[in-house]
mmCIF file of C-alpha atoms in Angstrom:
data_model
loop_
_atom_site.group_PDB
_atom_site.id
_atom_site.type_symbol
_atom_site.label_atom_id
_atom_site.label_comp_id
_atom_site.label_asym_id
_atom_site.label_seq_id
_atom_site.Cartn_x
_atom_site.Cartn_y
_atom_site.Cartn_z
ATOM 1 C CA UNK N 12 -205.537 75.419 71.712
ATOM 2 C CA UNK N 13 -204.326 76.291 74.802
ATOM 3 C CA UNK N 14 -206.171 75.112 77.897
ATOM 4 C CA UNK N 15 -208.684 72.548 75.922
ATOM 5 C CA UNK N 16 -207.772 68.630 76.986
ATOM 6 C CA UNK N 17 -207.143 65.843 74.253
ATOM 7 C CA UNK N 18 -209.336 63.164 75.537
ATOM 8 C CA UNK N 19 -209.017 59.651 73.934
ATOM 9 C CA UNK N 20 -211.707 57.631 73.830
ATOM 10 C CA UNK N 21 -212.041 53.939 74.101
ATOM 11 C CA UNK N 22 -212.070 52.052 71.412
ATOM 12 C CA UNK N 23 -213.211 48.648 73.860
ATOM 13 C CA UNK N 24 -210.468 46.333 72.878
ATOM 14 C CA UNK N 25 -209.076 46.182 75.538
ATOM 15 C CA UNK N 26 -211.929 45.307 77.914
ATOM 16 C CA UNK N 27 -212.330 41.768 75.474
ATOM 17 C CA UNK N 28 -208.749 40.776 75.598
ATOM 18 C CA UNK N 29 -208.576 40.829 79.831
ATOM 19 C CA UNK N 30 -211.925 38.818 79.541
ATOM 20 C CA UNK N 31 -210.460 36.601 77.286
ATOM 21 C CA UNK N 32 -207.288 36.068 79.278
ATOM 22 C CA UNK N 33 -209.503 35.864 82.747
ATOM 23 C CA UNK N 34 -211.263 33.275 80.977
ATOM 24 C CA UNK N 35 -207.722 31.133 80.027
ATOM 25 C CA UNK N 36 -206.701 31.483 83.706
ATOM 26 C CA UNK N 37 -209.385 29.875 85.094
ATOM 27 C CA UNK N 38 -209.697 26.982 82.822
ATOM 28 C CA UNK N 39 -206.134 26.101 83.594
ATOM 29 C CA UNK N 40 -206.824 26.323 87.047
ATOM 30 C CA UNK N 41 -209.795 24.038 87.006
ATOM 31 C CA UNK N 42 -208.166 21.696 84.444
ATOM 32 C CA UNK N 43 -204.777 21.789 85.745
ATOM 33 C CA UNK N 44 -205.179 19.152 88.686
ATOM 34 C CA UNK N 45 -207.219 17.028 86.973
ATOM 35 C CA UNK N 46 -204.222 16.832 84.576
ATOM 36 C CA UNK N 47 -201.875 16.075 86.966
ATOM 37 C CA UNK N 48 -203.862 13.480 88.775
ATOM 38 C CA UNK N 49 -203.969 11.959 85.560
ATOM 39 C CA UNK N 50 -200.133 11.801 85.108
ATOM 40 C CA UNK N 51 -199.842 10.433 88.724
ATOM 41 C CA UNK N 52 -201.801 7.773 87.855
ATOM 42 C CA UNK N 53 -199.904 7.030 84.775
ATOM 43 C CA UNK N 54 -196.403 7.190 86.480
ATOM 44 C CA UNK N 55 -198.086 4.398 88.923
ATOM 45 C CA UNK N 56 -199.371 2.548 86.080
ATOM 46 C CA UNK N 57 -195.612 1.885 85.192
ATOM 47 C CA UNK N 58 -194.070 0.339 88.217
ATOM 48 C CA UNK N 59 -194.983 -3.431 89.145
ATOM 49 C CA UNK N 60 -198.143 -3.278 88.984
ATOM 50 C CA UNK N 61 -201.402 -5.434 87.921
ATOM 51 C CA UNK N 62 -205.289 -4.885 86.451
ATOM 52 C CA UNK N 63 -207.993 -5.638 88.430
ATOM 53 C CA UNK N 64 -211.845 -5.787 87.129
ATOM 54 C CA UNK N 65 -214.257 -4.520 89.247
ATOM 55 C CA UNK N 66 -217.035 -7.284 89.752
ATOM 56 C CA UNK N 67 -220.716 -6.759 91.067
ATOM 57 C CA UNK N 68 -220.491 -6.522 94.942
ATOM 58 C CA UNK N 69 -216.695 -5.386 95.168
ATOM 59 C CA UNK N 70 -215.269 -2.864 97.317
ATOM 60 C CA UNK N 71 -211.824 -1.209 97.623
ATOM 61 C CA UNK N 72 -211.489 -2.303 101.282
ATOM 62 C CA UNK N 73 -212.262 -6.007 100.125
ATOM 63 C CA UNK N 74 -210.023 -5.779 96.818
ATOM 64 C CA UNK N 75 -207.214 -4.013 98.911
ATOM 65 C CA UNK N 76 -207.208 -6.750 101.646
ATOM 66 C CA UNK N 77 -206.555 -8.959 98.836
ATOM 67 C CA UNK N 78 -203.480 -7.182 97.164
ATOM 68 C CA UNK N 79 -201.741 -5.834 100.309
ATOM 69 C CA UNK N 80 -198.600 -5.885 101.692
ATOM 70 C CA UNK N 81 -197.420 -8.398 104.952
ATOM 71 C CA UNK N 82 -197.922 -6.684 108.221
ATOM 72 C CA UNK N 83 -199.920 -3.649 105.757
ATOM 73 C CA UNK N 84 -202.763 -1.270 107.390
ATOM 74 C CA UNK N 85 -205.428 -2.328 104.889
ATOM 75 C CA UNK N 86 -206.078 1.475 105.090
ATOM 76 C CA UNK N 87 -202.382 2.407 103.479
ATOM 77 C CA UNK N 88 -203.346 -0.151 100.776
ATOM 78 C CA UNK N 89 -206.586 1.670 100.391
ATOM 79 C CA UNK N 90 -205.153 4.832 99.910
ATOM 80 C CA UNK N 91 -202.072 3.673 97.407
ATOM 81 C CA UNK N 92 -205.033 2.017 95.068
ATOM 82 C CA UNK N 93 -206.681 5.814 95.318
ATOM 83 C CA UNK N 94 -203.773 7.284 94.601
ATOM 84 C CA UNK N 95 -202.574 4.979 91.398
ATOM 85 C CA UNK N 96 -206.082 5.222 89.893
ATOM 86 C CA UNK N 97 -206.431 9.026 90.770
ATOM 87 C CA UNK N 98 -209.648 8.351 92.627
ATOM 88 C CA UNK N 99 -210.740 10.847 95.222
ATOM 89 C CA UNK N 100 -212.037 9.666 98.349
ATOM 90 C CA UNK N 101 -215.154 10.041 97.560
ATOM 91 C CA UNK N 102 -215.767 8.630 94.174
ATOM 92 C CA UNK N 103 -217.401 5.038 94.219
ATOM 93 C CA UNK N 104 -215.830 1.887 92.311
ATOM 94 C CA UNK N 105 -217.963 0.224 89.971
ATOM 95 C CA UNK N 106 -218.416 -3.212 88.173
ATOM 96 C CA UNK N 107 -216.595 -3.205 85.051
ATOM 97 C CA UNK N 108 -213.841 -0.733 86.196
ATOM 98 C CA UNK N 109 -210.539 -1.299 85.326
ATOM 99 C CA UNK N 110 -207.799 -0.792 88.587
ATOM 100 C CA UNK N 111 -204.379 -0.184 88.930
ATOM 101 C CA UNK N 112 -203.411 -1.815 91.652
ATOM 102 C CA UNK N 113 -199.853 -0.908 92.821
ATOM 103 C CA UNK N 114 -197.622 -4.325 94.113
ATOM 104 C CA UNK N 115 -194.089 -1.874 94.972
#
Protein backbone atom coordinates (compact mmCIF):
# COMPACT_ATOMS: atom_id res chain seq x y z
CA UNK A 1 0.00 0.00 0.00
CA UNK A 2 2.73 2.07 0.02
CA UNK A 3 2.93 4.88 -2.52
CA UNK A 4 -0.93 4.49 -3.86
CA UNK A 5 -3.12 7.85 -2.76
CA UNK A 6 -6.59 7.52 -0.88
CA UNK A 7 -8.66 9.78 -2.94
CA UNK A 8 -12.17 10.72 -1.61
CA UNK A 9 -14.64 11.42 -3.79
CA UNK A 10 -17.47 13.82 -3.64
CA UNK A 11 -20.41 12.87 -2.52
CA UNK A 12 -22.09 16.65 -3.86
CA UNK A 13 -23.58 17.75 -0.63
CA UNK A 14 -21.82 20.14 -0.16
CA UNK A 15 -22.10 22.04 -3.46
CA UNK A 16 -26.31 22.23 -2.52
CA UNK A 17 -25.90 23.53 0.94
CA UNK A 18 -23.51 26.81 -0.26
CA UNK A 19 -26.27 27.25 -3.00
CA UNK A 20 -28.77 27.09 -0.58
CA UNK A 21 -27.12 29.49 1.83
CA UNK A 22 -26.08 31.94 -1.32
CA UNK A 23 -29.61 31.84 -2.01
CA UNK A 24 -30.70 33.00 1.93
CA UNK A 25 -28.11 35.82 1.66
CA UNK A 26 -29.44 37.42 -1.06
CA UNK A 27 -33.03 37.36 -0.19
CA UNK A 28 -32.19 39.10 3.03
CA UNK A 29 -30.36 41.52 1.25
CA UNK A 30 -33.08 42.38 -1.18
CA UNK A 31 -35.79 42.09 1.51
CA UNK A 32 -33.96 43.61 4.26
CA UNK A 33 -34.55 47.43 3.34
CA UNK A 34 -37.77 47.05 2.29
CA UNK A 35 -38.29 45.81 5.89
CA UNK A 36 -36.86 48.52 7.44
CA UNK A 37 -38.51 51.17 5.39
CA UNK A 38 -41.48 49.58 6.54
CA UNK A 39 -40.66 49.97 10.30
CA UNK A 40 -39.67 53.65 9.62
CA UNK A 41 -42.83 54.27 8.46
CA UNK A 42 -44.49 52.65 11.33
CA UNK A 43 -42.35 54.46 14.04
CA UNK A 44 -43.73 57.77 12.11
CA UNK A 45 -47.11 56.47 12.09
CA UNK A 46 -46.95 56.82 15.99
CA UNK A 47 -46.03 60.36 16.70
CA UNK A 48 -48.75 63.22 16.11
CA UNK A 49 -49.70 62.47 13.18
CA UNK A 50 -52.97 62.41 10.79
CA UNK A 51 -54.54 60.28 7.54
CA UNK A 52 -54.89 61.83 4.49
CA UNK A 53 -56.91 60.26 1.33
CA UNK A 54 -55.52 60.73 -1.80
CA UNK A 55 -58.26 62.34 -4.14
CA UNK A 56 -58.28 62.42 -8.09
CA UNK A 57 -55.92 65.32 -9.15
CA UNK A 58 -53.73 65.44 -5.84
CA UNK A 59 -50.16 65.82 -5.57
CA UNK A 60 -47.63 65.63 -2.69
CA UNK A 61 -46.39 69.19 -3.38
CA UNK A 62 -50.15 70.41 -3.18
CA UNK A 63 -51.07 68.08 -0.06
CA UNK A 64 -47.69 69.11 1.63
CA UNK A 65 -48.33 72.89 1.17
CA UNK A 66 -51.38 72.16 3.01
CA UNK A 67 -49.95 70.30 6.16
CA UNK A 68 -46.65 72.21 6.58
CA UNK A 69 -44.96 73.84 9.09
CA UNK A 70 -44.78 78.10 9.53
CA UNK A 71 -41.83 79.51 7.76
CA UNK A 72 -41.42 75.42 6.22
CA UNK A 73 -39.56 74.77 2.68
CA UNK A 74 -42.57 73.02 1.14
CA UNK A 75 -39.69 70.76 -0.10
CA UNK A 76 -38.70 69.56 3.74
CA UNK A 77 -42.46 68.85 4.08
CA UNK A 78 -42.25 66.91 0.90
CA UNK A 79 -39.61 64.85 1.92
CA UNK A 80 -40.92 64.13 5.77
CA UNK A 81 -44.40 62.82 4.00
CA UNK A 82 -41.81 60.43 1.81
CA UNK A 83 -40.15 59.47 4.54
CA UNK A 84 -43.32 58.59 7.03
CA UNK A 85 -45.03 56.68 4.19
CA UNK A 86 -41.70 54.99 3.01
CA UNK A 87 -42.21 56.31 -0.49
CA UNK A 88 -39.20 56.62 -2.71
CA UNK A 89 -38.82 59.55 -4.75
CA UNK A 90 -39.92 58.18 -7.47
CA UNK A 91 -43.05 56.31 -6.75
CA UNK A 92 -46.34 58.25 -7.76
CA UNK A 93 -49.34 58.95 -5.21
CA UNK A 94 -52.58 57.79 -6.21
CA UNK A 95 -56.37 58.40 -5.54
CA UNK A 96 -57.50 56.28 -2.84
CA UNK A 97 -54.10 56.13 -1.00
CA UNK A 98 -53.99 56.35 2.45
CA UNK A 99 -50.97 59.04 3.90
CA UNK A 100 -49.25 59.50 6.90
CA UNK A 101 -48.74 62.77 7.18
CA UNK A 102 -46.29 63.72 10.00
CA UNK A 103 -47.56 67.18 12.19
CA UNK A 104 -44.09 66.95 14.85
Amino acid sequence: MAGKRLIRKRDGRRGPAWFMVLVVLVAVGLVGPQVAAKGDAQAHAQAPSKEVVVREGDTLWEIALAYKRPREDVRVTVNRIREANGLAPSEYIYPGQVLIIPLE
